[in-house]
Coordinates of C-alpha atoms in Angstrom, one line a residue:
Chain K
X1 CA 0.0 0.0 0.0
X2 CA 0.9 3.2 -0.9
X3 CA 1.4 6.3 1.6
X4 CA 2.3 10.0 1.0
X5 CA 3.9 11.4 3.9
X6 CA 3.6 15.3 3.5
X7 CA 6.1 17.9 5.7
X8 CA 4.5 20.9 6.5
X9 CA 5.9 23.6 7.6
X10 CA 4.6 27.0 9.5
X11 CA 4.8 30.6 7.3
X12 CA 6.7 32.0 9.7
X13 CA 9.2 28.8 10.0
X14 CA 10.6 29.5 6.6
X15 CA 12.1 32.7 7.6
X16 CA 13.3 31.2 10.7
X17 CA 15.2 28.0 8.7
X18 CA 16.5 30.5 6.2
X19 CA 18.5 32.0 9.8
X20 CA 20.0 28.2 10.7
X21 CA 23.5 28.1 11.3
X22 CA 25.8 26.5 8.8
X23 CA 26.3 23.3 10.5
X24 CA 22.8 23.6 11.8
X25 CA 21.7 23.3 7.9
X26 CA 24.3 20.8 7.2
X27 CA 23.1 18.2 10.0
X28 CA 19.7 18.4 8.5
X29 CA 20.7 18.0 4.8
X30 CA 22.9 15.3 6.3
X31 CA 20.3 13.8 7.9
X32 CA 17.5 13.8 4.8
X33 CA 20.1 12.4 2.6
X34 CA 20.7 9.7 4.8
X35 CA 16.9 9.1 5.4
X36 CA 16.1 8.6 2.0
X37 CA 18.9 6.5 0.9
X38 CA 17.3 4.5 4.2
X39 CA 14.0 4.4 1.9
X40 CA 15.8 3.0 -1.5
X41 CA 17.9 0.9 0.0
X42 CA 14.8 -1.2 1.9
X43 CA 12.6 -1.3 -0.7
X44 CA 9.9 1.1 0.3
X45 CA 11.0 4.3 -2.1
X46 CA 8.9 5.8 -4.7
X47 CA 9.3 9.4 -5.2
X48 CA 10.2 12.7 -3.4
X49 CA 10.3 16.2 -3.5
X50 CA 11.2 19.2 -1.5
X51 CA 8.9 22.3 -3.0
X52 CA 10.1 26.0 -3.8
X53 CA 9.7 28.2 -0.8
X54 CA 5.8 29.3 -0.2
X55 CA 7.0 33.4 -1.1
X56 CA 7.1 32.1 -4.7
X57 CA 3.7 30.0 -4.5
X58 CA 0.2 31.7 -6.3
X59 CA -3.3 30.7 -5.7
X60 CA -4.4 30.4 -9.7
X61 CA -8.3 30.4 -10.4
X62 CA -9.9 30.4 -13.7
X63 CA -11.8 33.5 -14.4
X64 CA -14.5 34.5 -16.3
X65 CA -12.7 33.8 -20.2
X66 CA -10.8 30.7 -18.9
X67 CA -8.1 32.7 -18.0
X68 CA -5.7 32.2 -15.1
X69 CA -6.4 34.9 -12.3
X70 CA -3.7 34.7 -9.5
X71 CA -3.7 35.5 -5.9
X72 CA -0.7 36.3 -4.5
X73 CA 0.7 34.4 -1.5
X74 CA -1.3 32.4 0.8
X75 CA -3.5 35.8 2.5
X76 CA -5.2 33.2 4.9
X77 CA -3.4 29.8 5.4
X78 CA -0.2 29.7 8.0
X79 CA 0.7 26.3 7.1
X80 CA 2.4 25.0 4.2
X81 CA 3.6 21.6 2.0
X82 CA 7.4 22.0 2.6
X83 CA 8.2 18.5 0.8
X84 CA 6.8 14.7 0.4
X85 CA 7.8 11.1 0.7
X86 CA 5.9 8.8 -1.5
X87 CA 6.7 4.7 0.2
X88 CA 5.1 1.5 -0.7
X89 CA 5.1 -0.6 2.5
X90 CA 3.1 -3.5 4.3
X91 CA 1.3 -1.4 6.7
X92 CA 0.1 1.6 7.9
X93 CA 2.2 1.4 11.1
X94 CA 5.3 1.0 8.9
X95 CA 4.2 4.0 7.4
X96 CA 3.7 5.5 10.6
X97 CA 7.0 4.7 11.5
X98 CA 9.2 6.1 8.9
X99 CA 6.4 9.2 9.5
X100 CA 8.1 9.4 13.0
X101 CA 12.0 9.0 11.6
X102 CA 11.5 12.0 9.1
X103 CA 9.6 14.5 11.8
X104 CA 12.5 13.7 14.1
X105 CA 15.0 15.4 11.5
X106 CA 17.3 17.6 13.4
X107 CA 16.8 21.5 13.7
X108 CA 18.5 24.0 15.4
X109 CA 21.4 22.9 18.1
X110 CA 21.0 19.3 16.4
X111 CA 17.5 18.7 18.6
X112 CA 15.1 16.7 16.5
X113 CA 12.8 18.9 15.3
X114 CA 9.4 16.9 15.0
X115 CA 7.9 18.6 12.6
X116 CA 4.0 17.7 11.5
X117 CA 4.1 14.9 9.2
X118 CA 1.0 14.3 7.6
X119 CA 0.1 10.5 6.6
X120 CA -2.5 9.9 3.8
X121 CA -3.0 6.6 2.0
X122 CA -2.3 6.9 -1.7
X123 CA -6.4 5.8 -3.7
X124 CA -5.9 2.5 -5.4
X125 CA -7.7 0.4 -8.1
X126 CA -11.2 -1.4 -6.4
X127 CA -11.6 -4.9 -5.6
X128 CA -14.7 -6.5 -5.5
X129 CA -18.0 -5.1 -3.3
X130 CA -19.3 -8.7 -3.1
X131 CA -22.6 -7.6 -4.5
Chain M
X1 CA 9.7 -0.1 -21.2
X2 CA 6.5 -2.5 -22.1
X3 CA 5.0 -5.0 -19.7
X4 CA 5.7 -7.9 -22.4
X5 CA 9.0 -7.8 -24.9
X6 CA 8.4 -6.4 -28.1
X7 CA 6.8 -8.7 -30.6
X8 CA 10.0 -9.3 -32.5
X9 CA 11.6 -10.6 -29.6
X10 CA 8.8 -12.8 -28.5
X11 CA 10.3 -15.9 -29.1
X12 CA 13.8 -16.0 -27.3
X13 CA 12.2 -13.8 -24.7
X14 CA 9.3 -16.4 -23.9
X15 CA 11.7 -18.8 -24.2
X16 CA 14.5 -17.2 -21.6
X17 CA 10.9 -16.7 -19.3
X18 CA 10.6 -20.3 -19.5
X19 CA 14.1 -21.7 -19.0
X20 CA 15.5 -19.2 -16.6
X21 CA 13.7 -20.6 -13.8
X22 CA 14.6 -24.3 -14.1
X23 CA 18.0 -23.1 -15.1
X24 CA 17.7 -21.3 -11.8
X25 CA 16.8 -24.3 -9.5
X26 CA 19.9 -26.1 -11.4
X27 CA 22.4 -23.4 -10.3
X28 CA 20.7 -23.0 -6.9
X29 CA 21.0 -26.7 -6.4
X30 CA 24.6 -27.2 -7.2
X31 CA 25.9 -24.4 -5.2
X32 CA 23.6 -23.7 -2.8
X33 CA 23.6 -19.8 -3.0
X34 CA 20.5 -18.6 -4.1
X35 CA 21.6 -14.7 -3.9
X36 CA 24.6 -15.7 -6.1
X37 CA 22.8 -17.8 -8.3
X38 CA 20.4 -15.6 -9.0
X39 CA 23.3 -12.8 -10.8
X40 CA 24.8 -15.2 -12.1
X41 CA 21.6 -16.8 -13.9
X42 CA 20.4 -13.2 -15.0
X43 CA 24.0 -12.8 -16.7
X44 CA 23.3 -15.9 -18.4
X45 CA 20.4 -14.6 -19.7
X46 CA 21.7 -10.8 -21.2
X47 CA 24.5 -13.3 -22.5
X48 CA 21.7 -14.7 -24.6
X49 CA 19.1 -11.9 -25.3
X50 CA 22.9 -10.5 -27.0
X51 CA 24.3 -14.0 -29.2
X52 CA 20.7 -15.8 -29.8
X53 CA 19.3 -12.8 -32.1
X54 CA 23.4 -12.8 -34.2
X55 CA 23.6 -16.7 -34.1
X56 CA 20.5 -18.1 -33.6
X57 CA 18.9 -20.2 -30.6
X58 CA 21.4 -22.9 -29.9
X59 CA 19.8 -26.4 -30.3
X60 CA 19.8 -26.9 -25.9
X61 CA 19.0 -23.7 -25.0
X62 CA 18.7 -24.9 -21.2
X63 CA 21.9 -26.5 -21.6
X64 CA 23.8 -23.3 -23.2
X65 CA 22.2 -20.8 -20.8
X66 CA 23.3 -23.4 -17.3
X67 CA 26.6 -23.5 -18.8
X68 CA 26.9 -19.9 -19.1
X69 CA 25.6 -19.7 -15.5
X70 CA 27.8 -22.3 -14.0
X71 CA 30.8 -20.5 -15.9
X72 CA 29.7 -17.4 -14.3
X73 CA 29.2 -18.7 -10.8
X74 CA 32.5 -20.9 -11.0
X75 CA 34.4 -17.3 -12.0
X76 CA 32.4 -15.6 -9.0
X77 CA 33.3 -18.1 -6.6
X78 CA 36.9 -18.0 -7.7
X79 CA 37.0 -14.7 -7.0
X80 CA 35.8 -15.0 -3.3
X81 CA 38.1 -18.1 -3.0
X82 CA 40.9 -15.9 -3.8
X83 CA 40.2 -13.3 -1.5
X84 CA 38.8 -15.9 1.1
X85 CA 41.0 -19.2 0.5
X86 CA 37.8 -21.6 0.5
X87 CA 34.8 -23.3 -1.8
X88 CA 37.6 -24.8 -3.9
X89 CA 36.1 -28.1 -3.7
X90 CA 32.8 -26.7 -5.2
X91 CA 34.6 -25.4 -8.0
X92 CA 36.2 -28.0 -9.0
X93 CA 33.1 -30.2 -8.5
X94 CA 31.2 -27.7 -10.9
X95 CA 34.3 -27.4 -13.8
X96 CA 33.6 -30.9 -13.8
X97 CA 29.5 -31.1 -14.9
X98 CA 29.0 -32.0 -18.1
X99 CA 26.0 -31.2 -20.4
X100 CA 24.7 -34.8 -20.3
X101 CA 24.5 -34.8 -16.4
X102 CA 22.6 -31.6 -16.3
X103 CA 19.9 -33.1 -18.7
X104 CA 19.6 -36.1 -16.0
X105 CA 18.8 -33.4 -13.9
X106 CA 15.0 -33.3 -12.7
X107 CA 14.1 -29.9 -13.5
X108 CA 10.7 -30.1 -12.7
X109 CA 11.1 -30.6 -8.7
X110 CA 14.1 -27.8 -8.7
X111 CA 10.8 -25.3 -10.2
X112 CA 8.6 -26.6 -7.0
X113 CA 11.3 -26.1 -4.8
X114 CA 12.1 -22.4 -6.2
X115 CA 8.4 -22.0 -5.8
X116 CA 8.8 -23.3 -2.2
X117 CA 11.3 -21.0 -1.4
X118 CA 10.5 -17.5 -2.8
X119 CA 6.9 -17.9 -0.9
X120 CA 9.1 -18.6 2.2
X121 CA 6.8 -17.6 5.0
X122 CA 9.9 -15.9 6.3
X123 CA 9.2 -12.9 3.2
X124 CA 6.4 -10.5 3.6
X125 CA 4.0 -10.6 0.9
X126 CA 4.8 -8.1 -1.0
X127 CA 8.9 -9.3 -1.1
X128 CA 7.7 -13.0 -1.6
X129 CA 5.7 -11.3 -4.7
X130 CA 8.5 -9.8 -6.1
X131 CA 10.9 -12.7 -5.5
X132 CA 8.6 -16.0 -7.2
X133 CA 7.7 -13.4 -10.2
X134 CA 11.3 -12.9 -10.7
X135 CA 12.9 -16.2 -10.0
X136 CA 10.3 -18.6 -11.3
X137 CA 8.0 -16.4 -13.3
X138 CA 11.6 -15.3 -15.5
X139 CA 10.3 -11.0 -15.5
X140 CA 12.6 -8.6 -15.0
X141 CA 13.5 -6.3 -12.0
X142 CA 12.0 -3.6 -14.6
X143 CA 8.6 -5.4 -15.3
X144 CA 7.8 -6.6 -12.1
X145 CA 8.2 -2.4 -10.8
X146 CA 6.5 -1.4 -13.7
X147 CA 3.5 -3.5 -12.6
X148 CA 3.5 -2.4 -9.3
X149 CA 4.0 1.2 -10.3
X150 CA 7.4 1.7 -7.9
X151 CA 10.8 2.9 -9.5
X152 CA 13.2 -0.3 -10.5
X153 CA 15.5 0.6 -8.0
X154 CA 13.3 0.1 -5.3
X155 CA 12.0 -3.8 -7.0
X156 CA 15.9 -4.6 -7.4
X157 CA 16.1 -3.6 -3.5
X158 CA 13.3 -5.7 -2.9
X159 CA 14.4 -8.4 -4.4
X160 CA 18.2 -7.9 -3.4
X161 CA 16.6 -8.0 0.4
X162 CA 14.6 -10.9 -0.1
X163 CA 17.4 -13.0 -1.5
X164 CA 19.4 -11.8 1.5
X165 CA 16.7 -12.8 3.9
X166 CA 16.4 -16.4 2.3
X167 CA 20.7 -16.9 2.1
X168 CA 20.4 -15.9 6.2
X169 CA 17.4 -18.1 7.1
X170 CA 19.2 -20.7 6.2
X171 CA 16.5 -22.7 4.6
X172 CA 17.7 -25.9 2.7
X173 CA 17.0 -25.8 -1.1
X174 CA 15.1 -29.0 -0.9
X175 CA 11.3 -29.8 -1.0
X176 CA 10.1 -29.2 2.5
X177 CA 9.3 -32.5 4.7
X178 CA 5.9 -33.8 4.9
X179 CA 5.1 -32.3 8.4
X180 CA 6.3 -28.6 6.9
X181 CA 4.5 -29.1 3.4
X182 CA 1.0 -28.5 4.0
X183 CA 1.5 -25.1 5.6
X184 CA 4.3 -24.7 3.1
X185 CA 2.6 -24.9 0.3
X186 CA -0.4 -23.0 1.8
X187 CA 1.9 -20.0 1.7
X188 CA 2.9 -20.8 -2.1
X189 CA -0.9 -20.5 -2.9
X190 CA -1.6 -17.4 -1.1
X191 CA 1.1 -15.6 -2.5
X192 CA 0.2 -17.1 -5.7
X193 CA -3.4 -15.8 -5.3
X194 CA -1.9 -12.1 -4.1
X195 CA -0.3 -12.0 -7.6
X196 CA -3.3 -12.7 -9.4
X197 CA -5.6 -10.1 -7.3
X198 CA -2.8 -7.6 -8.1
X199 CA -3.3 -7.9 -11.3
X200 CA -7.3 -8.0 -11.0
X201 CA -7.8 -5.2 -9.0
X202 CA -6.2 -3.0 -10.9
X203 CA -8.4 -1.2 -13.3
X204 CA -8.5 -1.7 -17.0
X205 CA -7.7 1.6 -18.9
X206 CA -4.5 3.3 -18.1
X207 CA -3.3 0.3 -15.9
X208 CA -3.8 -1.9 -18.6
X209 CA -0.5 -2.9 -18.2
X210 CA -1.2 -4.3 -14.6
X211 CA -3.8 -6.5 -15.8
X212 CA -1.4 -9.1 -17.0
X213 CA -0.4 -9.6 -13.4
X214 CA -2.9 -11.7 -13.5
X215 CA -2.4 -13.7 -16.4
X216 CA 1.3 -14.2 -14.4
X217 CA -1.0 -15.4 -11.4
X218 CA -3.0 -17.9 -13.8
X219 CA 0.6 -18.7 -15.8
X220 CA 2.5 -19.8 -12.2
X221 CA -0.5 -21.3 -11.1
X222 CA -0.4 -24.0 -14.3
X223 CA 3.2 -24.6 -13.5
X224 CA 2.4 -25.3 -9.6
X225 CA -0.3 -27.6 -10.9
X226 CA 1.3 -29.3 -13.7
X227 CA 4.2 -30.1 -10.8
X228 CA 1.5 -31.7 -8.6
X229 CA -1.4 -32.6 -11.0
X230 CA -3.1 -34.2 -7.5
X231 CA -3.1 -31.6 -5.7
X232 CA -6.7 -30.1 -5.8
X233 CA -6.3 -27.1 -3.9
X234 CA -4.0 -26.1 -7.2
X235 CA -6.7 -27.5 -9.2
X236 CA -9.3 -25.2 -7.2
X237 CA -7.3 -21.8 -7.1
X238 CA -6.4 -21.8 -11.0
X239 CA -10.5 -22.8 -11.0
X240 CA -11.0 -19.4 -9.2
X241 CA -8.7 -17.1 -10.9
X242 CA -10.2 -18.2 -14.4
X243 CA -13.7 -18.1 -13.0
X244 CA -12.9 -14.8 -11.2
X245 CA -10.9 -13.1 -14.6
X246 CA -13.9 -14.0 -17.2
X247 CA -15.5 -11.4 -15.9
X248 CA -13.4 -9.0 -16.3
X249 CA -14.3 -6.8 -19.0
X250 CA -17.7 -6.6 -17.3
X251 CA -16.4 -5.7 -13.9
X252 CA -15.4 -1.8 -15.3
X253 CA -16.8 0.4 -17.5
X254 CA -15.3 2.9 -20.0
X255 CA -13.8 5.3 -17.4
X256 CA -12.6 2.8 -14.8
X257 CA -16.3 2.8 -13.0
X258 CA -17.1 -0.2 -10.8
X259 CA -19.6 -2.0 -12.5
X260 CA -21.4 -4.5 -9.6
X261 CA -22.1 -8.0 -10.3
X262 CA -25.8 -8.0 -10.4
X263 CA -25.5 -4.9 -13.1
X264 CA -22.3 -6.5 -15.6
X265 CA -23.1 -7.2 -19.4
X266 CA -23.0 -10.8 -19.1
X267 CA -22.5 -10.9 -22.8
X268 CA -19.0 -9.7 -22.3
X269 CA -18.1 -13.1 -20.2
X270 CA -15.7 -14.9 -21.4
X271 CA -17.6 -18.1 -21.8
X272 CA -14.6 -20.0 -23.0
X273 CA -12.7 -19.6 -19.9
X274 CA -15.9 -20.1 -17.8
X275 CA -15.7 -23.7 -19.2
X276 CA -12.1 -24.4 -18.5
X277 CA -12.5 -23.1 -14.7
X278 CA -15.4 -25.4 -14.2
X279 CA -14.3 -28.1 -15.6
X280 CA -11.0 -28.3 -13.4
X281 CA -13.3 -27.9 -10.7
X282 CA -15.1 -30.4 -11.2
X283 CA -12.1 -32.7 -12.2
X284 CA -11.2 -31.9 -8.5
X285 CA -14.0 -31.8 -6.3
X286 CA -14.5 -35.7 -6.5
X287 CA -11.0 -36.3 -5.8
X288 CA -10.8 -35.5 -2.2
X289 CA -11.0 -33.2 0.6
X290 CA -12.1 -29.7 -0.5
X291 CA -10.6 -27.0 0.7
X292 CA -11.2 -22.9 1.0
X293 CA -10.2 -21.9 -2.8
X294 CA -12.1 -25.0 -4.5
X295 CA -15.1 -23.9 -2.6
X296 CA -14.3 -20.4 -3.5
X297 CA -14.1 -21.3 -7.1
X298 CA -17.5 -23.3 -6.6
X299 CA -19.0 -20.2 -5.9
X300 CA -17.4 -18.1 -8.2
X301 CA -19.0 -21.0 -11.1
X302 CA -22.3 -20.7 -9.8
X303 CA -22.4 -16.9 -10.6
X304 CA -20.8 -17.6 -13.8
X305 CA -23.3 -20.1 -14.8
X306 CA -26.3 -17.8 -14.4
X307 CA -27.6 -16.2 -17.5
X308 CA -28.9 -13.7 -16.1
X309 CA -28.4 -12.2 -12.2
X310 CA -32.2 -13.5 -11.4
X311 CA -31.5 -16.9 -12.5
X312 CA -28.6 -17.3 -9.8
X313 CA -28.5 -20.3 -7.8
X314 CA -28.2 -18.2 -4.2
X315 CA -29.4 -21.4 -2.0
X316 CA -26.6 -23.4 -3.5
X317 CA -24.6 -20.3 -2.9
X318 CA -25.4 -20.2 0.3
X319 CA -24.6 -23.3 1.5
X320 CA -21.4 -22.7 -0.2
X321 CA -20.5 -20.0 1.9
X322 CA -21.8 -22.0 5.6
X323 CA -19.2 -24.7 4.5
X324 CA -16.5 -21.9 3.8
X325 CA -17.1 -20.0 6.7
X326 CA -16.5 -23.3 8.7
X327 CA -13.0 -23.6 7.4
X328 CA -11.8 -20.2 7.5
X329 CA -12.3 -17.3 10.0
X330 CA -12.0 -14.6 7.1
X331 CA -14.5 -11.5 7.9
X332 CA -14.7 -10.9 4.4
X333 CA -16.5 -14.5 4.3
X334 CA -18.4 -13.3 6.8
X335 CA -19.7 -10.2 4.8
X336 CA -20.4 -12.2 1.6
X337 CA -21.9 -15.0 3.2
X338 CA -24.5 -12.2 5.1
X339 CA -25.0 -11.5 1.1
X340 CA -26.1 -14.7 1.0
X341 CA -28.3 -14.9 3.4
X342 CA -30.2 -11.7 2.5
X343 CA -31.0 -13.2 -0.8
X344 CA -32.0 -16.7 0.1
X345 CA -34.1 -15.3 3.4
X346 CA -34.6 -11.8 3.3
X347 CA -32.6 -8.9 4.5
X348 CA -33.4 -8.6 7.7
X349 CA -31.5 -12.0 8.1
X350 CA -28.7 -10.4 6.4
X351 CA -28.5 -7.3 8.6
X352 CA -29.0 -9.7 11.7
X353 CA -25.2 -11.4 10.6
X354 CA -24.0 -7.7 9.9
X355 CA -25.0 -7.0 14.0
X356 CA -23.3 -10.3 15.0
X357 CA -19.8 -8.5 13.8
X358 CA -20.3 -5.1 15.5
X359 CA -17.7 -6.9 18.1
X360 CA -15.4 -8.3 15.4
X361 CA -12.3 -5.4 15.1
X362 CA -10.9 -6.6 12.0
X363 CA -14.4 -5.9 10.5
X364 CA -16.4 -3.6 12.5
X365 CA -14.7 -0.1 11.3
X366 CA -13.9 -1.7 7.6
X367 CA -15.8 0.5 4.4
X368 CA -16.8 -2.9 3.4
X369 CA -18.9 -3.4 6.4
X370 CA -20.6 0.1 5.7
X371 CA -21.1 -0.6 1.9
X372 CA -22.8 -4.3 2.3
X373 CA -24.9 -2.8 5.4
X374 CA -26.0 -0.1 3.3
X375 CA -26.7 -2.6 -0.1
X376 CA -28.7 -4.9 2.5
X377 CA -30.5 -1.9 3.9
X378 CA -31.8 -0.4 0.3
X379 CA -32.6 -4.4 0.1
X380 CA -34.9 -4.1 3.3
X381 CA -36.6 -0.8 1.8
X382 CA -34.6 2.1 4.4
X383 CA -33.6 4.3 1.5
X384 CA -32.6 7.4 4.5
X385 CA -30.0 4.8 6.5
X386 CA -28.9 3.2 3.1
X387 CA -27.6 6.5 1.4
X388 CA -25.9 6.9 5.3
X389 CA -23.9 4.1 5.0
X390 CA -23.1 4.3 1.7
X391 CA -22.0 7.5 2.5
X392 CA -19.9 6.1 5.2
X393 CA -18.7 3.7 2.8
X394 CA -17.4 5.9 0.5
X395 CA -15.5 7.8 3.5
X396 CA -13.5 5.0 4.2
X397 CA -12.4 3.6 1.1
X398 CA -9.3 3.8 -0.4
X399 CA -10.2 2.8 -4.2
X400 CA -11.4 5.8 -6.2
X401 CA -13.8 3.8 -8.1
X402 CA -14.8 2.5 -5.1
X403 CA -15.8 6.2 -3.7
X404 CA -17.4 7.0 -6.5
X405 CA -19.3 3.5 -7.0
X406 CA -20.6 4.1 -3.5
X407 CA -21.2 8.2 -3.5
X408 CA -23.0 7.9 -6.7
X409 CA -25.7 5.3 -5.2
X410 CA -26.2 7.4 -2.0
X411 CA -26.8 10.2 -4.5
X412 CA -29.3 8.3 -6.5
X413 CA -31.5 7.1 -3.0
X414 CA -31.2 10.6 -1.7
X415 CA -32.7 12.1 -5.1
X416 CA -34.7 9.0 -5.5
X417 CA -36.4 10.1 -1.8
X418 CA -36.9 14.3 -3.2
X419 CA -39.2 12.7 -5.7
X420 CA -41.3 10.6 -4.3

């Protein structure tokens, strides 16, 4: 079963990480690499991403013509998709699990951060109703 | 890259599908390193997918592609020696085989046995999957991720792991003893089964490609059968799957919808197979004891013998599902046998088995539980609680179809109620 596990992050967080010290950021990008090479090398790795910082991000709408009308950032939201996993595992505990490992990425002074991770199960194909 | 070769390939790679895994069970047998005979068997086979095209199929194919193999694993294990001083007498054992001696070789059993291993109970499902399609069902790392939509990288790791898992168990390449084979071979059929369901679960449209997971199931299936014809718990799980797939360009429509039983195009059975399925079935049911799949391919015939969904035999259905539910403690044989039971006796009888589970946690928070309360409910005339549990229903499921299968008939009770 498939699982997206999705790493939010707060609006004001992304000013704050922009601030980490050097080895600050280098633990962390140490830490992700490390993480997913965890995911390839058992088995579980489909895709990820880390996403463009939210300043950059526009709310599009069609208007009347079909045309796209943009918003500029986020006016009301304070959270935001920093980056997802996609696995393939046995279980939703296993997802759980590897849920935990990436929330307890270090942040500043090395101190896991535990950042939100949200876990959603990726739709599949049906089986049978039995009617 | 395509699910099958291209067709001008077809031949040698049919044929490579078809010898690699008895040239397999040779290697495995003679050296006793599955992980190692596994490279060194795939190298083999690129060896021949580049000469066989430029100088043709050599007369023994098997023979040509174990020599390769046992060239390859002889250089392999020559390396180690050299770094590790041992398995010398292996390698002179195997610089001694000849091509005569292999042929004496019973291929056949060394197929059961890979089958035997790769459904090791030791492997989760989804690694035993990954493992018997690869080692006895010949596909490649690429097609076997391809068909479970993951990168290759992560179905070599699988597989990689799984080898590793089955060189540390330790587990003799050998037909398991009597005592071990029942529950053995149990495991073989499930995974077996898994395969297939893969492969049938997936829609038809843009997974087309995944469908033919379950012609893999069937194709594996024949093999495990034609290794033990007496088996008839074999005999009654390929029964199922070709009872189950005729249907299966009745069980979607053009955009992936769910399409129920009682509502398929009939027409669009595939009668042919019908008759294959039942009569294996009935080859086997005389033969002796009957176990969960042949009376889950029984059922599966009785649906596929009625012309039309009024004509089905439900009491024989029924009683089907009381022996079944006697042998295995499945809630999903629970659920269909309360189908059953609604249609042989009424709903209310139905609903009455639903109640009986509210204590059952594998079952009690399930969409399925929701989805066949609500069917039994629209049944029993309660249009209001019906659309509420198929709205439930369709909160809990994880299949898109699914949602929209069970959304769209709480939709058509709640507008059904406006009117009237």
């Amino acid at each position: 079963m498939k699982y997206i596990l999705m790493m939010h992050g707060q609006k004001d967080s992304w000013d704050e990480y922009a601030r980490w010290s050097k080895e600050d950021l280098q633990r962390n990008v140490e830490f992700m690499q490390r993480f997913n090479k965890e995911l390839r090398d058992s088995g579980v790795f489909v895709d990820t991403k880390g996403l463009a910082w939210p300043q950059e991000a526009k709310i599009v709408r069609a208007g009347n013509n079909g045309e796209p009308v943009t918003d500029g950032v986020f006016p009301e939201s304070k959270e935001f998709l920093a980056g997802y996993w996609v696995i393939d595992v046995e279980s939703p505990e296993q997802a759980y699990k590897i849920a935990a490992r990436a929330s307890a990425a270090p942040g500043p002074g090395g101190k896991p951060a535990n950042m939100p991770i949200e876990v959603r199960q990726v739709l599949g194909s049906h089986t049978d109703l039995g009617f | 890259m395509d699910w099958r070769e291209p067709s001008s390939d077809v031949p040698i790679g049919e044929l490579l599908r078809k010898l690699t895994p008895q040239v397999l069970g040779l290697v495995v047998r003679r050296f006793r390193d599955f992980d190692a005979a596994e490279d060194a068997v795939q190298e083999a086979s690129i060896a021949a997918v580049m000469q066989w095209p430029r100088d043709g199929v050599p007369d023994n194919a098997r023979a040509w592609l174990t020599q390769v193999a046992f060239r390859k694993m002889t250089d392999l294990i020559r390396r180690e020696s050299a770094r590790r001083r041992r398995e010398t007498e292996v390698v002179e054992e195997a610089s001694r085989v000849s091509e005569t001696g292999l042929d004496a070789a019973p291929v056949e059993d060394d197929a059961l046995v890979l089958l035997f291993m790769c459904c090791h109970p030791a492997l989760t499902p989804s690694s035993a999957i990954a493992l018997t399609l690869r080692a006895v069902g010949g596909l490649t790392s690429a097609e076997i991720a391809n068909a479970f939509l993951v990168p290759e990288a992560t179905m070599a790791q699988r597989i990689s792991r799984a080898k590793q898992t089955i060189k540390a168990s330790g587990i003799p390449f050998r037909i398991p003893d009597a005592e071990e084979r029942g529950g053995r071979l149990s495991s073989v059929l499930h995974v077996l089964y898994l395969i297939f369901n893969e492969g049938y679960t997936a829609s038809s449209g843009r997974h087309l490609r995944r469908a033919d997971l379950s012609q893999e199931g069937i194709r594996l299936t024949r093999i495990a059968l034609r290794l033990r014809p007496e088996n008839t718990e074999i005999a009654g799980l390929l029964a199922l799957m070709l009872l189950t797939d005729a249907r299966r360009h009745a069980r979607t429509g053009p955009n992936d919808e769910l399409i129920p039983l009682a509502q398929q195009n009939r027409a669009l059975w595939d009668r042919e197979q019908i008759a294959d399925g039942v009569a294996l079935l009935s080859a086997a049911l005389p033969k002796g004891s009957v176990g969960p799949y042949q009376l889950q391919a029984a059922i599966a015939a009785v649906h596929d013998e009625a012309e039309r969904p009024e004509d089905t035999d439900w009491p024989q259905i029924l009683a089907l599902y009381e022996l079944l539910k006697r042998m295995s403690d499945n809630p999903m044989v629970i659920l269909n046998h309360a189908i059953a039971a609604a249609m042989v006796r009424g709903p209310k009888e139905g609903l009455k088995l639903l109640d009986a589970l509210k204590e059952d946690r594998r079952i009690a928070e399930h969409y399925r539980m929701d989805a066949v309360r609500a069917h039994l409910l629209e049944m029993a005339g309660d249009s209001q609680e019906a659309a509420k549990y198929y709205r439930a229903a369709a909160g809990k499921t994880v299949n898109l179809p699914e949602r929209n299968y069970l959304l769209m008939q709480a939709a058509r009770l709640t507008t059904m109620m406006a009117r009237s």
